[in-house]
C-alpha positions as CSV (number, residue, x, y, z in Angstrom):
1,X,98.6,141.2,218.6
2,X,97.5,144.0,216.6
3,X,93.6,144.1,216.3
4,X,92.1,144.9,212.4
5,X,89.0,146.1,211.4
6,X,87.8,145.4,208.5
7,X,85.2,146.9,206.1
8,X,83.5,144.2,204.3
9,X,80.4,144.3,201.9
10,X,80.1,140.5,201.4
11,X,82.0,140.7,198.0
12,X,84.9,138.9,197.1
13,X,88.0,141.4,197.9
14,X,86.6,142.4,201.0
15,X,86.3,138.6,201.9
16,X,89.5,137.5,201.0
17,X,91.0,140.4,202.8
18,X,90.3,139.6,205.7
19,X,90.8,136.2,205.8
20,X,94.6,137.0,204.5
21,X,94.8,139.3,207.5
22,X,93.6,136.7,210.0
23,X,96.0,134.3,208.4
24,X,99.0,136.8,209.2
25,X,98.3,136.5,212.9
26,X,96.0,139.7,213.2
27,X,93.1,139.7,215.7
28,X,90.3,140.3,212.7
29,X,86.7,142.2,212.7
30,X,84.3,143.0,210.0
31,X,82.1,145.8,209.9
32,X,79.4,147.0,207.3
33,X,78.5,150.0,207.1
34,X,74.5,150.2,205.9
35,X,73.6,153.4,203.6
36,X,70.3,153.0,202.5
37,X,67.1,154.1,203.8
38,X,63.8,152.1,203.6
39,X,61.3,153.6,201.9
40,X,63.7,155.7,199.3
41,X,62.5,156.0,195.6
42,X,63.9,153.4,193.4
43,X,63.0,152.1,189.7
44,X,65.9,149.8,189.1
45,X,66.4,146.2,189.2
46,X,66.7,145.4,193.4
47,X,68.5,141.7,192.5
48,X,71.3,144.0,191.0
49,X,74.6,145.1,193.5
50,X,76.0,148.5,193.7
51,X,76.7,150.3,196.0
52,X,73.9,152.4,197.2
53,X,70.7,150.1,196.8
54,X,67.9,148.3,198.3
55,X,69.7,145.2,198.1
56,X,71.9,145.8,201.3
57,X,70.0,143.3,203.5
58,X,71.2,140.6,201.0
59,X,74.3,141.6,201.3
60,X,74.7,141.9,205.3
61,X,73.6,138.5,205.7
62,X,76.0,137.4,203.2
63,X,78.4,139.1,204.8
64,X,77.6,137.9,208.2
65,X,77.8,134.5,207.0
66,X,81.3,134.8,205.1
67,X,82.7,136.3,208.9
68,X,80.9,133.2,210.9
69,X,82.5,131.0,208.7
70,X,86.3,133.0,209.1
71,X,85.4,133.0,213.2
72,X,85.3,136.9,213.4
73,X,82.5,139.4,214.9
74,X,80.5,141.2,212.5
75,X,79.2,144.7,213.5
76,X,76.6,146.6,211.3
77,X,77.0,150.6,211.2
78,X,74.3,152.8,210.8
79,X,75.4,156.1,208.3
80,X,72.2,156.4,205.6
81,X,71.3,159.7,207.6
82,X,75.2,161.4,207.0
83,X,75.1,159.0,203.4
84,X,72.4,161.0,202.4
85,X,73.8,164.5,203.7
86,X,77.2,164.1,202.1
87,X,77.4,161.9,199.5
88,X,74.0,162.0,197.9
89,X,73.7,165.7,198.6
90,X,76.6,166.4,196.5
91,X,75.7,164.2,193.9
92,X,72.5,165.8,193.6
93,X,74.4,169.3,193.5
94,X,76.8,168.5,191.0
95,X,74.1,167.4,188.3
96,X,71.7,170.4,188.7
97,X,75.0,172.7,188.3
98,X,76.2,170.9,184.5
99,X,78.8,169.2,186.5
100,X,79.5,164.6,186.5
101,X,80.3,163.6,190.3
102,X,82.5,161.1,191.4
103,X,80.2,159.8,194.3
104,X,82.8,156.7,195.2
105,X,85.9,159.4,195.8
106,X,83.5,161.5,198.0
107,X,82.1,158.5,199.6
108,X,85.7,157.0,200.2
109,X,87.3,160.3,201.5
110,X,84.3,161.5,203.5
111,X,82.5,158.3,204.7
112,X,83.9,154.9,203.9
113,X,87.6,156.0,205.5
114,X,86.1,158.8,207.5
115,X,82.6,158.5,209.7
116,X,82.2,155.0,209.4
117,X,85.7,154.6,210.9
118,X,84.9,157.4,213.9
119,X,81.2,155.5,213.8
120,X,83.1,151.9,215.1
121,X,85.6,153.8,217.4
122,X,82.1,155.1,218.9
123,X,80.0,152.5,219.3
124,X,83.1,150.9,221.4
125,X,85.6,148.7,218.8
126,X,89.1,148.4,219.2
127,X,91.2,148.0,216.2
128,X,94.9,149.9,215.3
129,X,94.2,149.8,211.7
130,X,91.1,149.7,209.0
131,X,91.4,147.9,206.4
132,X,89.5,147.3,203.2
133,X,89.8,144.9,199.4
134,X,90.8,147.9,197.9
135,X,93.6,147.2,195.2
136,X,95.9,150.0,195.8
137,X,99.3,150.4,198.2
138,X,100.6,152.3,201.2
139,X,104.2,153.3,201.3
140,X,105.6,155.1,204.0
141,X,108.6,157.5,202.8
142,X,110.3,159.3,205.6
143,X,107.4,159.7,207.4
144,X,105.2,160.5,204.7
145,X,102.2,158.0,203.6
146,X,102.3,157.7,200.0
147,X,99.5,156.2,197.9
148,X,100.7,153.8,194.8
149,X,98.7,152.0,192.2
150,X,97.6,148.5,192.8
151,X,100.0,145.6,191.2
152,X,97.4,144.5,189.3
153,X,96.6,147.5,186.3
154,X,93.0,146.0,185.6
155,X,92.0,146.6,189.1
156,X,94.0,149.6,190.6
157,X,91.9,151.7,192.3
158,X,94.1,154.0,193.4
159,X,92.3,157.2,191.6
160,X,89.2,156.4,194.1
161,X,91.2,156.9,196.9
162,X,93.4,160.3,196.0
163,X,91.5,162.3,198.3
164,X,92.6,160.6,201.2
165,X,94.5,162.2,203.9
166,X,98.4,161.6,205.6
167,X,96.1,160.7,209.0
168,X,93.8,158.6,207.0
169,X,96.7,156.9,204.9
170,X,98.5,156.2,208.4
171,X,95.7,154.4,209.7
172,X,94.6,152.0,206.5
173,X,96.1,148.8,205.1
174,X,95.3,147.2,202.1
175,X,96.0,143.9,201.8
176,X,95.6,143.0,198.3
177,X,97.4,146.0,196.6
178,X,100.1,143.7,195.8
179,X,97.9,141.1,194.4
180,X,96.4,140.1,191.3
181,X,92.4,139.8,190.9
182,X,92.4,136.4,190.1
183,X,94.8,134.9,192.3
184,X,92.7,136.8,194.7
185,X,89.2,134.9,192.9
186,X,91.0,131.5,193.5
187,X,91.1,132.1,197.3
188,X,87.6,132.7,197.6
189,X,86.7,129.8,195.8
190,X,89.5,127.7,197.5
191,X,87.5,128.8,200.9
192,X,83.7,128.7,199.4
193,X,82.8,132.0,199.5
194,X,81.4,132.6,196.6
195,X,80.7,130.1,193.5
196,X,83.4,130.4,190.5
197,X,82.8,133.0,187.7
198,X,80.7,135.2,190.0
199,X,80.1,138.4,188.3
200,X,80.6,141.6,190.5
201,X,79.3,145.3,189.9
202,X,81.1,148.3,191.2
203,X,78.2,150.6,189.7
204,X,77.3,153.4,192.4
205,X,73.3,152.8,192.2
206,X,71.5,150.3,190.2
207,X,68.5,152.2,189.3
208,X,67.9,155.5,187.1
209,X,69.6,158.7,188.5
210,X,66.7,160.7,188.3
211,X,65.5,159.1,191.4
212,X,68.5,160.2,193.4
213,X,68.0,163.7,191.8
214,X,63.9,163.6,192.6
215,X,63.3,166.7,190.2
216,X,61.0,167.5,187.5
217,X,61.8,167.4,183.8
218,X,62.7,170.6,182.7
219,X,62.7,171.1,178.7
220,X,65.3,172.6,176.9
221,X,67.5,172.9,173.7
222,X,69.5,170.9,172.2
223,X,72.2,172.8,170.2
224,X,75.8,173.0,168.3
225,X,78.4,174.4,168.7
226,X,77.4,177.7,166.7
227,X,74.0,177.9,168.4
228,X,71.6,176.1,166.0
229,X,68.6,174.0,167.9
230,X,68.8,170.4,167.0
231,X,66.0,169.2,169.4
232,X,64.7,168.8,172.5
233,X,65.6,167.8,176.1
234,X,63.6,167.1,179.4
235,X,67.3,168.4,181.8
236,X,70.4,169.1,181.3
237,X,71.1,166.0,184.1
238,X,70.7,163.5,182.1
239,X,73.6,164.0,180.1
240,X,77.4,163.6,181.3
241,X,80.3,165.2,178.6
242,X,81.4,163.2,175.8
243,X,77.7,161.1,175.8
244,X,77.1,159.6,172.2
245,X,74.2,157.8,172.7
246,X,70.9,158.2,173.4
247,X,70.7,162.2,172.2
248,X,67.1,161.4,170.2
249,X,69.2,164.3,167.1
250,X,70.7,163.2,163.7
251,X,73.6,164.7,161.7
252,X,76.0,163.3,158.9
253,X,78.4,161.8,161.6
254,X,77.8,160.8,165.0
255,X,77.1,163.8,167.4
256,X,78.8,164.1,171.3
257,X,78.2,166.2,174.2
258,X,80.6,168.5,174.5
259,X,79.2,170.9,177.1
260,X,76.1,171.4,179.4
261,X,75.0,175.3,180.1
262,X,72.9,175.8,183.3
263,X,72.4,178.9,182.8
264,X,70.4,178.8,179.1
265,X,68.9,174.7,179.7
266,X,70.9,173.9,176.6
267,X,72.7,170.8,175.8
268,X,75.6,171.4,173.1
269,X,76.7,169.0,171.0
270,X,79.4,169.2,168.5
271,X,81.7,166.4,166.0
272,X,84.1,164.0,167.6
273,X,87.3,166.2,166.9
274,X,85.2,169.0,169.6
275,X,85.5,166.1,172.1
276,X,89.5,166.5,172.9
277,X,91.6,168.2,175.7
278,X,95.0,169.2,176.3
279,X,94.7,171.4,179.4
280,X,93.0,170.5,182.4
281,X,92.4,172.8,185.5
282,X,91.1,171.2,188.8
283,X,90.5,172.9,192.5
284,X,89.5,171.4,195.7
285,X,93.1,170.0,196.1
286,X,94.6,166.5,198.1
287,X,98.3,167.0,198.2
288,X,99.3,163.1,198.8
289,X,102.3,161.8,198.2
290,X,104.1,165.2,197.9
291,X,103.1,168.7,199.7
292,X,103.0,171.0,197.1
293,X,104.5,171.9,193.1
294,X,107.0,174.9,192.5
295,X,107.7,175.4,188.8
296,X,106.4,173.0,186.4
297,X,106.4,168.7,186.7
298,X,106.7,166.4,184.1
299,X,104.4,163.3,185.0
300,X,101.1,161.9,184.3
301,X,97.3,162.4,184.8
302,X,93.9,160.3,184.7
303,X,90.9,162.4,184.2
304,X,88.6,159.2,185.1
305,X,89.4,156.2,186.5
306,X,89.8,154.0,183.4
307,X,92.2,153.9,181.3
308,X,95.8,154.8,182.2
309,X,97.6,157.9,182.9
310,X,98.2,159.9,180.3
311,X,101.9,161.8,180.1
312,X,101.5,165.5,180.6
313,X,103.2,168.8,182.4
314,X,101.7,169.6,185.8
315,X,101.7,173.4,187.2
316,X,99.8,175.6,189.5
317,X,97.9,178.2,187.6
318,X,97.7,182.1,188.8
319,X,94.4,181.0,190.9
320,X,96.4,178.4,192.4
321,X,94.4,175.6,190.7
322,X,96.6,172.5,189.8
323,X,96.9,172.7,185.8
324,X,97.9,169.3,183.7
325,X,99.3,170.2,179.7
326,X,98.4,166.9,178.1
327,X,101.4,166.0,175.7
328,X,98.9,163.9,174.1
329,X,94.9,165.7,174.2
330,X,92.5,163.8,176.3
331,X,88.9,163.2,175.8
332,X,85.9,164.4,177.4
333,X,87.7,165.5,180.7
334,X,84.3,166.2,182.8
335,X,84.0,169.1,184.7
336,X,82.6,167.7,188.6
337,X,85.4,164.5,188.0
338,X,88.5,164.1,189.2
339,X,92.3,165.0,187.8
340,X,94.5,163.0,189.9
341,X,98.2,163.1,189.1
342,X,100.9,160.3,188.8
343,X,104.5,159.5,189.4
344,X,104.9,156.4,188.0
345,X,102.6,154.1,190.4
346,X,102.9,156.9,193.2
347,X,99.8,159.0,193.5
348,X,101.3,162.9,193.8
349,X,98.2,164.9,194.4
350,X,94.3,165.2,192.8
351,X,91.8,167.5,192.5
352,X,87.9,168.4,190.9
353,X,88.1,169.5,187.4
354,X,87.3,172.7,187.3
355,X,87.9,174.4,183.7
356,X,89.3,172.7,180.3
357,X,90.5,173.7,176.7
């Protein structure tokens, strides 16, 4: 019998997963990997989930609970300390440099599918795969592991998990890629896990980022696109490209971010129409379900994970950085986020934005 572990944070995917995996005959285990240090600055609501927050002792117990009532062990893993050296130090990075981080794709690549799975080999548990309630799929294509889109287009979260690597891939199963979130929501009521109509976050922190950041204002201009100082700012990090609200300036129409410069503290804003895209360069590559491009491929990108992929031509640039044409321009792609590239459901590659025009 083929043992399973898998990661669980008392939600409802992560539940029903691995009660569908004990229900195919696999020998099941949950682990939980805890993130958050006691004592760490916060100023958001603690009753609120997400995924780094105070409210991780609520959730282990509920967690523990849902794997006494499935008849599994329940181990608790330890990473705040390489949490906060990874994940949060990048985070931190990418603000203070103008750029919008993806914390979940680091997180997934580096820890979720990474340490915490070297942590449980560790500390002495035996499993053959991980697992987690990820919607997405695993195909294996003469002997490559290629990552597809979940069934289910509302909850596909396959751009989270483009970074991912062929050893990683071989080693993960995802049991409800093929399945549709609320058939998936009538099992865990079916089994009492959780009360109908629960609501669920997948924010990344509950509170304000300028905790996480722990700097000091640092005042600045706001300006357009020709130079002109419209007003005032306290850092440059509290702004992410393509932000409407909340910019304290007025003008005739509505005013966006369109880019953040470091080097002069300013904030530039400009008219919707200085929002829009059509070529995105990205670095910092995940070749995934192909090994490489030679001439140019017609397919399609996300530059954030919502929405759907947009048709474009794909092509490495002369400083080898992957390079999507949009056919149709894009808005607000966000230097420090992700361009991950599509074949139909089959993920090709990804990469961190890097430049775009």
């Amino acid at each position: 019998m083929q043992k399973i572990l898998v990661g669980m944070s008392g939600g409802i995917d992560s539940s029903v997963a691995a009660y569908l995996l004990k229900k195919q005959g696999y020998e099941v285990q949950g682990v939980t990997m805890s993130v958050w240090k006691e004592g760490h600055k916060f100023s958001g609501d603690v009753t609120k989930d997400a995924c780094f927050s105070p409210n991780k002792k609520a959730e282990i117990e509920k967690t523990r609970e849902i794997c006494e009532k499935l008849g599994i062990k329940h181990t608790v893993l330890d990473i705040s300390d390489l949490y906060e050296s990874i994940v949060l130090k990048n985070f931190r990075d990418e603000y203070m440099n103008g750029r919008t981080p993806n914390p979940c794709i680091w997180c997934n690549q580096k820890i979720k599918f990474g340490a915490m799975v070297d942590y449980a080999r560790e500390a002495g548990l035996e499993f053959d795969y991980f697992a987690t309630g990820h919607y997405a799929r695993i195909e294996n294509l003469d002997g490559r592991y290629c990552l597809e889109r979940g069934l289910d287009p509302f909850k596909d979260q396959s751009y989270f998990l483009y970074r991912l690597s062929q050893k990683q891939l071989s080693g993960i199963m995802f049991p409800l890629g093929s399945m549709k979130k609320t058939d998936v929501r009538e099992i865990d009521v079916e089994l009492g896990f959780h009360p109908q109509g629960m609501t669920e976050s997948q924010d990344f922190y509950s509170g304000s980022y300028s905790d996480l950041l722990d700097v000091e204002p640092k005042v600045g201009n706001i300006v357009d696109c020709d130079g002109k100082v419209l007003g005032k700012h306290n850092g440059i990090w509290n702004y992410t490209i393509g932000q409407r609200k909340g910019l304290g300036v007025s003008a005739p129409k509505p005013l966006y971010v369109i880019s953040l410069n470091v080097q002069k503290n300013e904030v530039v804003v400009g008219y919707e129409d200085k929002t829009v895209n059509t070529v995105v360069r990205a670095s910092n590559l995940n070749w995934v379900s192909i090994d490489g491009i030679s001439g140019t491929l017609h397919a399609s990108a996300k530059i954030r994970s919502t929405g759907t992929p947009v048709v474009c031509d794909v092509y490495m640039d002369s400083m080898d950085r992957l390079c999507a044409h949009f056919d149709t321009p894009v808005k607000a792609a966000t230097c420090g986020q992700s361009l991950v590239v599509y074949d139909g459901d089959k993920v090709l590659c990804g990469g961190i934005i890097e430049e775009v025009e």
